[in-house]
PDB file of N, CA and C in Angstrom:
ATOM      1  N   UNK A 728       9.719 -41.355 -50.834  1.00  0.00           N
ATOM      2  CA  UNK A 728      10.685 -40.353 -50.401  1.00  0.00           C
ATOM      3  C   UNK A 728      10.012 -38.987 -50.249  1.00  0.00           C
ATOM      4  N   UNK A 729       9.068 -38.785 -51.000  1.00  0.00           N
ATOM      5  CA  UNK A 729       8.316 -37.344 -51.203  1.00  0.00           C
ATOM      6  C   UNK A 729       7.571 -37.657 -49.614  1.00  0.00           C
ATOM      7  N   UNK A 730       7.168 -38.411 -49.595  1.00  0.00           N
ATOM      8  CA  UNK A 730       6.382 -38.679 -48.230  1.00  0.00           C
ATOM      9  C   UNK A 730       7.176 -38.142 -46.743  1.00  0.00           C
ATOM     10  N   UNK A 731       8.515 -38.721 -46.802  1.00  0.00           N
ATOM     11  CA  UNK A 731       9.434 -38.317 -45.625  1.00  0.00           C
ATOM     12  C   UNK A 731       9.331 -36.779 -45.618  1.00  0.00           C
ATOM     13  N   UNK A 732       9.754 -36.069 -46.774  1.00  0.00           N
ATOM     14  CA  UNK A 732      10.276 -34.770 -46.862  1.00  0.00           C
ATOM     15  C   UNK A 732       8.845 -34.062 -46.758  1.00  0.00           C
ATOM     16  N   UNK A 733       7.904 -34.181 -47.309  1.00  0.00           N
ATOM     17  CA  UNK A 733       6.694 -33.632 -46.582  1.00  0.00           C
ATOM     18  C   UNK A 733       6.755 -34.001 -44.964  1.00  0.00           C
ATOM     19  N   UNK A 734       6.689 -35.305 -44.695  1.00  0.00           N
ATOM     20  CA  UNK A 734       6.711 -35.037 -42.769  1.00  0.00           C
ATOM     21  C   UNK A 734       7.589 -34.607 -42.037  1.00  0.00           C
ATOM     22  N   UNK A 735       9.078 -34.588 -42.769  1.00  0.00           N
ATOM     23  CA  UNK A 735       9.674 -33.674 -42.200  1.00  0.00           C
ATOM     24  C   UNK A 735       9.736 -32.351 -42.412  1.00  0.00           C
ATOM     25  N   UNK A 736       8.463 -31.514 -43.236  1.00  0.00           N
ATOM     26  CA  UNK A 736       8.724 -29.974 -43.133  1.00  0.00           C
ATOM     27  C   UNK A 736       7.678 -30.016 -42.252  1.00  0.00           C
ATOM     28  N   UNK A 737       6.502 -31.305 -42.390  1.00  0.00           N
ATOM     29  CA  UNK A 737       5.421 -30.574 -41.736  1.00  0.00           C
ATOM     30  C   UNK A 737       5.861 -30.693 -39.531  1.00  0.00           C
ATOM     31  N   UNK A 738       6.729 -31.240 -39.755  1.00  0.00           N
ATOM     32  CA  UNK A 738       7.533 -31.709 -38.311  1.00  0.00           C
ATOM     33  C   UNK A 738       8.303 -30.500 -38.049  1.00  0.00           C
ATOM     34  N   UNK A 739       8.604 -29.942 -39.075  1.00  0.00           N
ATOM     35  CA  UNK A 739       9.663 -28.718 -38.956  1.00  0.00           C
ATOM     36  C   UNK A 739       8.410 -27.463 -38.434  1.00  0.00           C
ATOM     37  N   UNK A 740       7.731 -27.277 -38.902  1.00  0.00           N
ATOM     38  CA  UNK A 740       6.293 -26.416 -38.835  1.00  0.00           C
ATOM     39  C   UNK A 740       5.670 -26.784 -37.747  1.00  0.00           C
ATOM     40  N   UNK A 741       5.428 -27.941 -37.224  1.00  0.00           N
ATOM     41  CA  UNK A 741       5.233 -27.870 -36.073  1.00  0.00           C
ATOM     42  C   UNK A 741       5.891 -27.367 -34.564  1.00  0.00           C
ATOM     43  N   UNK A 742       7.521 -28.111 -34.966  1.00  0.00           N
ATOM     44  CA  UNK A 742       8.298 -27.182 -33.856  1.00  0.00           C
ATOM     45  C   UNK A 742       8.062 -25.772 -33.950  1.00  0.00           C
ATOM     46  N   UNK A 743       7.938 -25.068 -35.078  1.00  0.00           N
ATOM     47  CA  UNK A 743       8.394 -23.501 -35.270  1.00  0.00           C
ATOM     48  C   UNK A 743       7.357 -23.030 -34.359  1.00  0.00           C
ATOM     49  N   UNK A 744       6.146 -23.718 -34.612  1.00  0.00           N
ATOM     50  CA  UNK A 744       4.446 -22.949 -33.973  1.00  0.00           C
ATOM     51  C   UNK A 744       4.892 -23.905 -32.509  1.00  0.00           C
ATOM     52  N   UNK A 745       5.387 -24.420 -31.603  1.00  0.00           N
ATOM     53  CA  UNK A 745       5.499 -24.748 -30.536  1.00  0.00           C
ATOM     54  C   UNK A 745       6.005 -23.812 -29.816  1.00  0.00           C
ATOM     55  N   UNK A 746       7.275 -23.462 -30.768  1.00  0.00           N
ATOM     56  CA  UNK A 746       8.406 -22.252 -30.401  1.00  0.00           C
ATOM     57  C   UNK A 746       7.444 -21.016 -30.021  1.00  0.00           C
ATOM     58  N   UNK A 747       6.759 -20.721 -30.935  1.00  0.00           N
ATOM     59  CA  UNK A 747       6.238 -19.389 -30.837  1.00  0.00           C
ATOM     60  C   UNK A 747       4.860 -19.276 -29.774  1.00  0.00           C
ATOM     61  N   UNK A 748       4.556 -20.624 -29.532  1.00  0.00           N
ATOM     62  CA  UNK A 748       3.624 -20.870 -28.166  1.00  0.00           C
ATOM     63  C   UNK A 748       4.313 -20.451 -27.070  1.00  0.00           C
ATOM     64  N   UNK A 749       5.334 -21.237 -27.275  1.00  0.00           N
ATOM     65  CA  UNK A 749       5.953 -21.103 -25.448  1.00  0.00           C
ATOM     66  C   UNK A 749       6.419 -19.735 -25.871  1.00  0.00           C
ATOM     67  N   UNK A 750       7.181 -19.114 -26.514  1.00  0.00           N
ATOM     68  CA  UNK A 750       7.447 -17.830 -26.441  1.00  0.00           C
ATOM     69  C   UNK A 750       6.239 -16.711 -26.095  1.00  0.00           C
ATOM     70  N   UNK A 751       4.918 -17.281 -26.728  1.00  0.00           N
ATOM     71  CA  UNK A 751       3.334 -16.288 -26.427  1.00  0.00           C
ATOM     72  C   UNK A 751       3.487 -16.593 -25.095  1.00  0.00           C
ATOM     73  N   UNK A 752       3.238 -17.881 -24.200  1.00  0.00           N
ATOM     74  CA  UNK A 752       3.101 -17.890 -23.379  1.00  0.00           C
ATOM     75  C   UNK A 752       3.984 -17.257 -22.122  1.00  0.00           C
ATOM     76  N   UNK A 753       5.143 -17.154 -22.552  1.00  0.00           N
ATOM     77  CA  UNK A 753       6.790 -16.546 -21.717  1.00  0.00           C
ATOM     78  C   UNK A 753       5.999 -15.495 -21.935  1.00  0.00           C
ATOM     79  N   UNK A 754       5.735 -14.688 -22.985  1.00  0.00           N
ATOM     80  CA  UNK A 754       5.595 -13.246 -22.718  1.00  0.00           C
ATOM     81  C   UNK A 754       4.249 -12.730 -21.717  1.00  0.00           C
ATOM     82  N   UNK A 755       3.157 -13.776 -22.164  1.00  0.00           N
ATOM     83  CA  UNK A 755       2.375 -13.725 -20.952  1.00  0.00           C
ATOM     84  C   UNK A 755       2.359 -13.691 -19.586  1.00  0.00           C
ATOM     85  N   UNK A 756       3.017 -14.642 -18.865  1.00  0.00           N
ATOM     86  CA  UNK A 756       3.725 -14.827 -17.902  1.00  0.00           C
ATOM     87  C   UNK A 756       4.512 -13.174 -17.919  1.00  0.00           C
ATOM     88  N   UNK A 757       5.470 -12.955 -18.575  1.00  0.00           N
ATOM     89  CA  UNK A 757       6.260 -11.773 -18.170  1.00  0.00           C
ATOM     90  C   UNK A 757       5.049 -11.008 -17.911  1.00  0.00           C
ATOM     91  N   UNK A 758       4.437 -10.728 -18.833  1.00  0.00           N
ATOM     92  CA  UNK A 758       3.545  -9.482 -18.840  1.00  0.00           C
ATOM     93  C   UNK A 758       2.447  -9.321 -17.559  1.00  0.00           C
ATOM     94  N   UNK A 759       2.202 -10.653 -17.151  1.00  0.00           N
ATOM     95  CA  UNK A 759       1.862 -10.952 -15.950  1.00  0.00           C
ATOM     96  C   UNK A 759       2.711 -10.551 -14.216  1.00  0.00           C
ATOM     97  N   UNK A 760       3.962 -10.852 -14.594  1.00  0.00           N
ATOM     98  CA  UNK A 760       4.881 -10.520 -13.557  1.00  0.00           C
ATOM     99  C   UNK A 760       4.869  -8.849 -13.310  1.00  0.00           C
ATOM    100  N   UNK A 761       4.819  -8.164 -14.934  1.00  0.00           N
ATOM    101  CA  UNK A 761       5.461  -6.756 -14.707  1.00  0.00           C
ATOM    102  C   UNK A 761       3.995  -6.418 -13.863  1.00  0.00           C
ATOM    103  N   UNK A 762       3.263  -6.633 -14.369  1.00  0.00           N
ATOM    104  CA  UNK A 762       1.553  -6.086 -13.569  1.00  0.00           C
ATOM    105  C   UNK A 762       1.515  -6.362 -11.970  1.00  0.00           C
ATOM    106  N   UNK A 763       2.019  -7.286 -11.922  1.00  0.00           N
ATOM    107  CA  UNK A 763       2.477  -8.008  -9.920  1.00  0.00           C
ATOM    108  C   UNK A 763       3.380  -6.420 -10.124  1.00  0.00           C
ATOM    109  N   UNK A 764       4.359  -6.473 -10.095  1.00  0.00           N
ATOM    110  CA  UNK A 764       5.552  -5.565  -9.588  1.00  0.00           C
ATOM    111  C   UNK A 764       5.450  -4.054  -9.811  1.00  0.00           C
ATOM    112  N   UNK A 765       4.548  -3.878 -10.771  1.00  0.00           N
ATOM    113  CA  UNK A 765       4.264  -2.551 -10.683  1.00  0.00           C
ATOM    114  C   UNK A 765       3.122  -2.144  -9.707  1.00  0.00           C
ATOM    115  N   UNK A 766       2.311  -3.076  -9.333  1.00  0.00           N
ATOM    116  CA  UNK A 766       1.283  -2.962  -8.309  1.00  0.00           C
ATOM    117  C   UNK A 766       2.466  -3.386  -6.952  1.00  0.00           C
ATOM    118  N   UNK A 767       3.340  -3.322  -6.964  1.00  0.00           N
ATOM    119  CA  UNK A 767       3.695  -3.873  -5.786  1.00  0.00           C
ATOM    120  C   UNK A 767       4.382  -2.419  -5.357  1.00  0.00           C
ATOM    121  N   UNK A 768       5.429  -1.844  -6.747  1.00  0.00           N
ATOM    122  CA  UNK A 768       5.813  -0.544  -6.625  1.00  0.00           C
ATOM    123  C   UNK A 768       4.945   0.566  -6.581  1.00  0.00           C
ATOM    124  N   UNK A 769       3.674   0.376  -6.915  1.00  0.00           N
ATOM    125  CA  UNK A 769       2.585   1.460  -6.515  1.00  0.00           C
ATOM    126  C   UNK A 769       2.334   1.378  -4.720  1.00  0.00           C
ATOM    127  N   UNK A 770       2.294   0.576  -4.373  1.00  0.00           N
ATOM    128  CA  UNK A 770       1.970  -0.279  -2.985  1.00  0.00           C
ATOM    129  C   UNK A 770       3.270   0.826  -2.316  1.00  0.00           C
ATOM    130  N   UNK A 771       4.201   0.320  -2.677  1.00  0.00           N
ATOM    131  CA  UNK A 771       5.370   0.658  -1.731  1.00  0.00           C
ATOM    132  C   UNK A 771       5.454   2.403  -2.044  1.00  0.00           C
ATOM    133  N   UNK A 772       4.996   2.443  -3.296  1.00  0.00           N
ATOM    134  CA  UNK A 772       5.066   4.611  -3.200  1.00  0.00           C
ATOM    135  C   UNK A 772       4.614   5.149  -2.026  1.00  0.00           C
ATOM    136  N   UNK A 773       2.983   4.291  -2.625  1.00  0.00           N
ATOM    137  CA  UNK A 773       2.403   5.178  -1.397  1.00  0.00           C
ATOM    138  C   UNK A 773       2.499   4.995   0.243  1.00  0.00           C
ATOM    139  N   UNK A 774       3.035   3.858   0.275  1.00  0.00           N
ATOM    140  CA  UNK A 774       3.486   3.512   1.892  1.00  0.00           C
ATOM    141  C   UNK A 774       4.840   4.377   1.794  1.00  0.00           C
ATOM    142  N   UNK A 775       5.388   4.815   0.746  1.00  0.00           N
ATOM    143  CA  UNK A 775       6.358   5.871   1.191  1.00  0.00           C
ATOM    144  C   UNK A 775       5.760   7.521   1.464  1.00  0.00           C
ATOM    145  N   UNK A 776       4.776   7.668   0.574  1.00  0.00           N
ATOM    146  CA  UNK A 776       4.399   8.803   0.642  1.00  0.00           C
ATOM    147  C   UNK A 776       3.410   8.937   2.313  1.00  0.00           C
ATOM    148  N   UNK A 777       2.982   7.889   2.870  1.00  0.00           N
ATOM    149  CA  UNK A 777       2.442   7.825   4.135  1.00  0.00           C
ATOM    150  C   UNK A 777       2.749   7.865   5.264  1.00  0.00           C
ATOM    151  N   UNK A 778       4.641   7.657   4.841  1.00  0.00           N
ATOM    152  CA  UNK A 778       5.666   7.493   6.043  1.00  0.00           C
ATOM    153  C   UNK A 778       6.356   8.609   6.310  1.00  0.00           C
ATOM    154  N   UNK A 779       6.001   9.292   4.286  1.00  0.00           N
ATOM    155  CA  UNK A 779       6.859  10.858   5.098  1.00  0.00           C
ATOM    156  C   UNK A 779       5.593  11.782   5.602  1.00  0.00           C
ATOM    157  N   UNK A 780       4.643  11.721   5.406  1.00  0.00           N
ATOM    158  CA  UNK A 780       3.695  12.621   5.604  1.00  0.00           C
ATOM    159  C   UNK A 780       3.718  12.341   7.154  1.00  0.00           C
ATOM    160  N   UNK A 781       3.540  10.996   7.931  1.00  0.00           N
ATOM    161  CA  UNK A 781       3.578  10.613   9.010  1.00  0.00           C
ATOM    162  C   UNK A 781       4.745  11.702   9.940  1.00  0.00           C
ATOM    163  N   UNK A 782       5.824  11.653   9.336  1.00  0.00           N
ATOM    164  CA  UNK A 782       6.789  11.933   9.483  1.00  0.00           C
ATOM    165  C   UNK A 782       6.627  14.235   9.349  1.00  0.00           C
ATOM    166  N   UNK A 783       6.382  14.320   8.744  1.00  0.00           N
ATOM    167  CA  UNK A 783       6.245  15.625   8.744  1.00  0.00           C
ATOM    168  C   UNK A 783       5.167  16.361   9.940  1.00  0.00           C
ATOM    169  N   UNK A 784       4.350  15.251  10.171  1.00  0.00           N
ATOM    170  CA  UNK A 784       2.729  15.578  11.510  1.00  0.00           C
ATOM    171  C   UNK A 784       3.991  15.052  12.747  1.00  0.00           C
ATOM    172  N   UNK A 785       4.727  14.349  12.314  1.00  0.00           N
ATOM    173  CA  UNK A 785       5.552  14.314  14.121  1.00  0.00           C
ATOM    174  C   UNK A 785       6.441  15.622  14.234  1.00  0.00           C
ATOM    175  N   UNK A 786       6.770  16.036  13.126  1.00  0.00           N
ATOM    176  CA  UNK A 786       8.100  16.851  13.089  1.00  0.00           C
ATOM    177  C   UNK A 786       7.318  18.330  13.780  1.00  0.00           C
ATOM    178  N   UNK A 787       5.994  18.617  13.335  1.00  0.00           N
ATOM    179  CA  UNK A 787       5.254  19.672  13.808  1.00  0.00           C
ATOM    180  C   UNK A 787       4.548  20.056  14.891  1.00  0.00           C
ATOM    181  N   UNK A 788       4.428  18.254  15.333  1.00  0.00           N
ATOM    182  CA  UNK A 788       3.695  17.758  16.958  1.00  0.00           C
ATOM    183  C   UNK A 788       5.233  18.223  18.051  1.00  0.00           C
ATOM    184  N   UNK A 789       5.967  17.672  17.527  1.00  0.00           N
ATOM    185  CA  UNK A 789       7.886  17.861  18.270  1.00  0.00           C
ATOM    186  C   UNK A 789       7.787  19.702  18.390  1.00  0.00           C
ATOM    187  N   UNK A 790       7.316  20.116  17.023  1.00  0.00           N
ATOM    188  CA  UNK A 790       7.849  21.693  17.254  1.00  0.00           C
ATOM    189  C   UNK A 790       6.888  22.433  18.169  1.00  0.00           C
ATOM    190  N   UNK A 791       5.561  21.934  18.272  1.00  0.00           N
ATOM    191  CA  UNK A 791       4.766  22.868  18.931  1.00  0.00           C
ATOM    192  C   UNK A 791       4.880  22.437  20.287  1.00  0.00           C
ATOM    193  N   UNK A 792       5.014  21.109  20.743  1.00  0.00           N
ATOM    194  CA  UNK A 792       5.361  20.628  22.005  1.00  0.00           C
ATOM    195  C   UNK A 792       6.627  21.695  22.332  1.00  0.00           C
ATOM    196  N   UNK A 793       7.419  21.623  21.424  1.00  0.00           N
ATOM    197  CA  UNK A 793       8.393  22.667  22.322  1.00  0.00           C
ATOM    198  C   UNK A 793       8.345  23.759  22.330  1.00  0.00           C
ATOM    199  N   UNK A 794       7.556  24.811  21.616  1.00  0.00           N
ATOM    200  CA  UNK A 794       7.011  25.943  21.617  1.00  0.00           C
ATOM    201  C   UNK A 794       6.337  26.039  22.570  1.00  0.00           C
ATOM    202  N   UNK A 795       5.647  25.141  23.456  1.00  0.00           N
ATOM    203  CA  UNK A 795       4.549  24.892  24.134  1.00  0.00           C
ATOM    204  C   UNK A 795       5.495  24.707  25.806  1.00  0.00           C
ATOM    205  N   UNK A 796       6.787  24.215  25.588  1.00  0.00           N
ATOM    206  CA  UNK A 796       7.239  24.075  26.282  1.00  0.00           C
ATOM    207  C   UNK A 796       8.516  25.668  26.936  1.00  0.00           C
ATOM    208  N   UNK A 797       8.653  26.233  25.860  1.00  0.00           N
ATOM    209  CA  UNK A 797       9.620  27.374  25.884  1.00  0.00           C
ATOM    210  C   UNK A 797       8.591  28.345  26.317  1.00  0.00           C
ATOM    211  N   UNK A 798       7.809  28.128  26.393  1.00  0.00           N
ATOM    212  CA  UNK A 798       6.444  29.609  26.391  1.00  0.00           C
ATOM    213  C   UNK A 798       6.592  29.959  27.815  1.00  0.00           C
TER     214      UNK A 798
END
């Protein structure tokens, strides 16, 4: 009987350290994802910051064309 109840704690101890694998590994994975998505939101800043700057060289090309044009 001592025999069962030892393999069933050491059965119990094994699930617990399985648990806490896949949980290491989930967090890996997450921690993996946030690194994708924050490189993805760095990506997309600066393609924002490229679209307004883009955007500000037309707005000044538009004004001098028509300065150019009122003259």
């Amino acid at each position: 009987m001592k025999r069962v109840k030892v393999l069933i704690v050491l059965f119990a101890c094994m699930a617990v350290m399985g648990v806490w694998l896949a949980l290491a590994l989930l967090t890996d994975a997450l921690g993996l994802l946030a690194a994708l998505l924050n490189a993805a939101a760095k990506l997309l800043n600066d393609t924002g910051i490229a679209v307004q700057r883009a955007a500000i060289d037309l707005a000044n090309t538009a004004r001098g064309w028509l300065r150019w044009a009122v003259r």
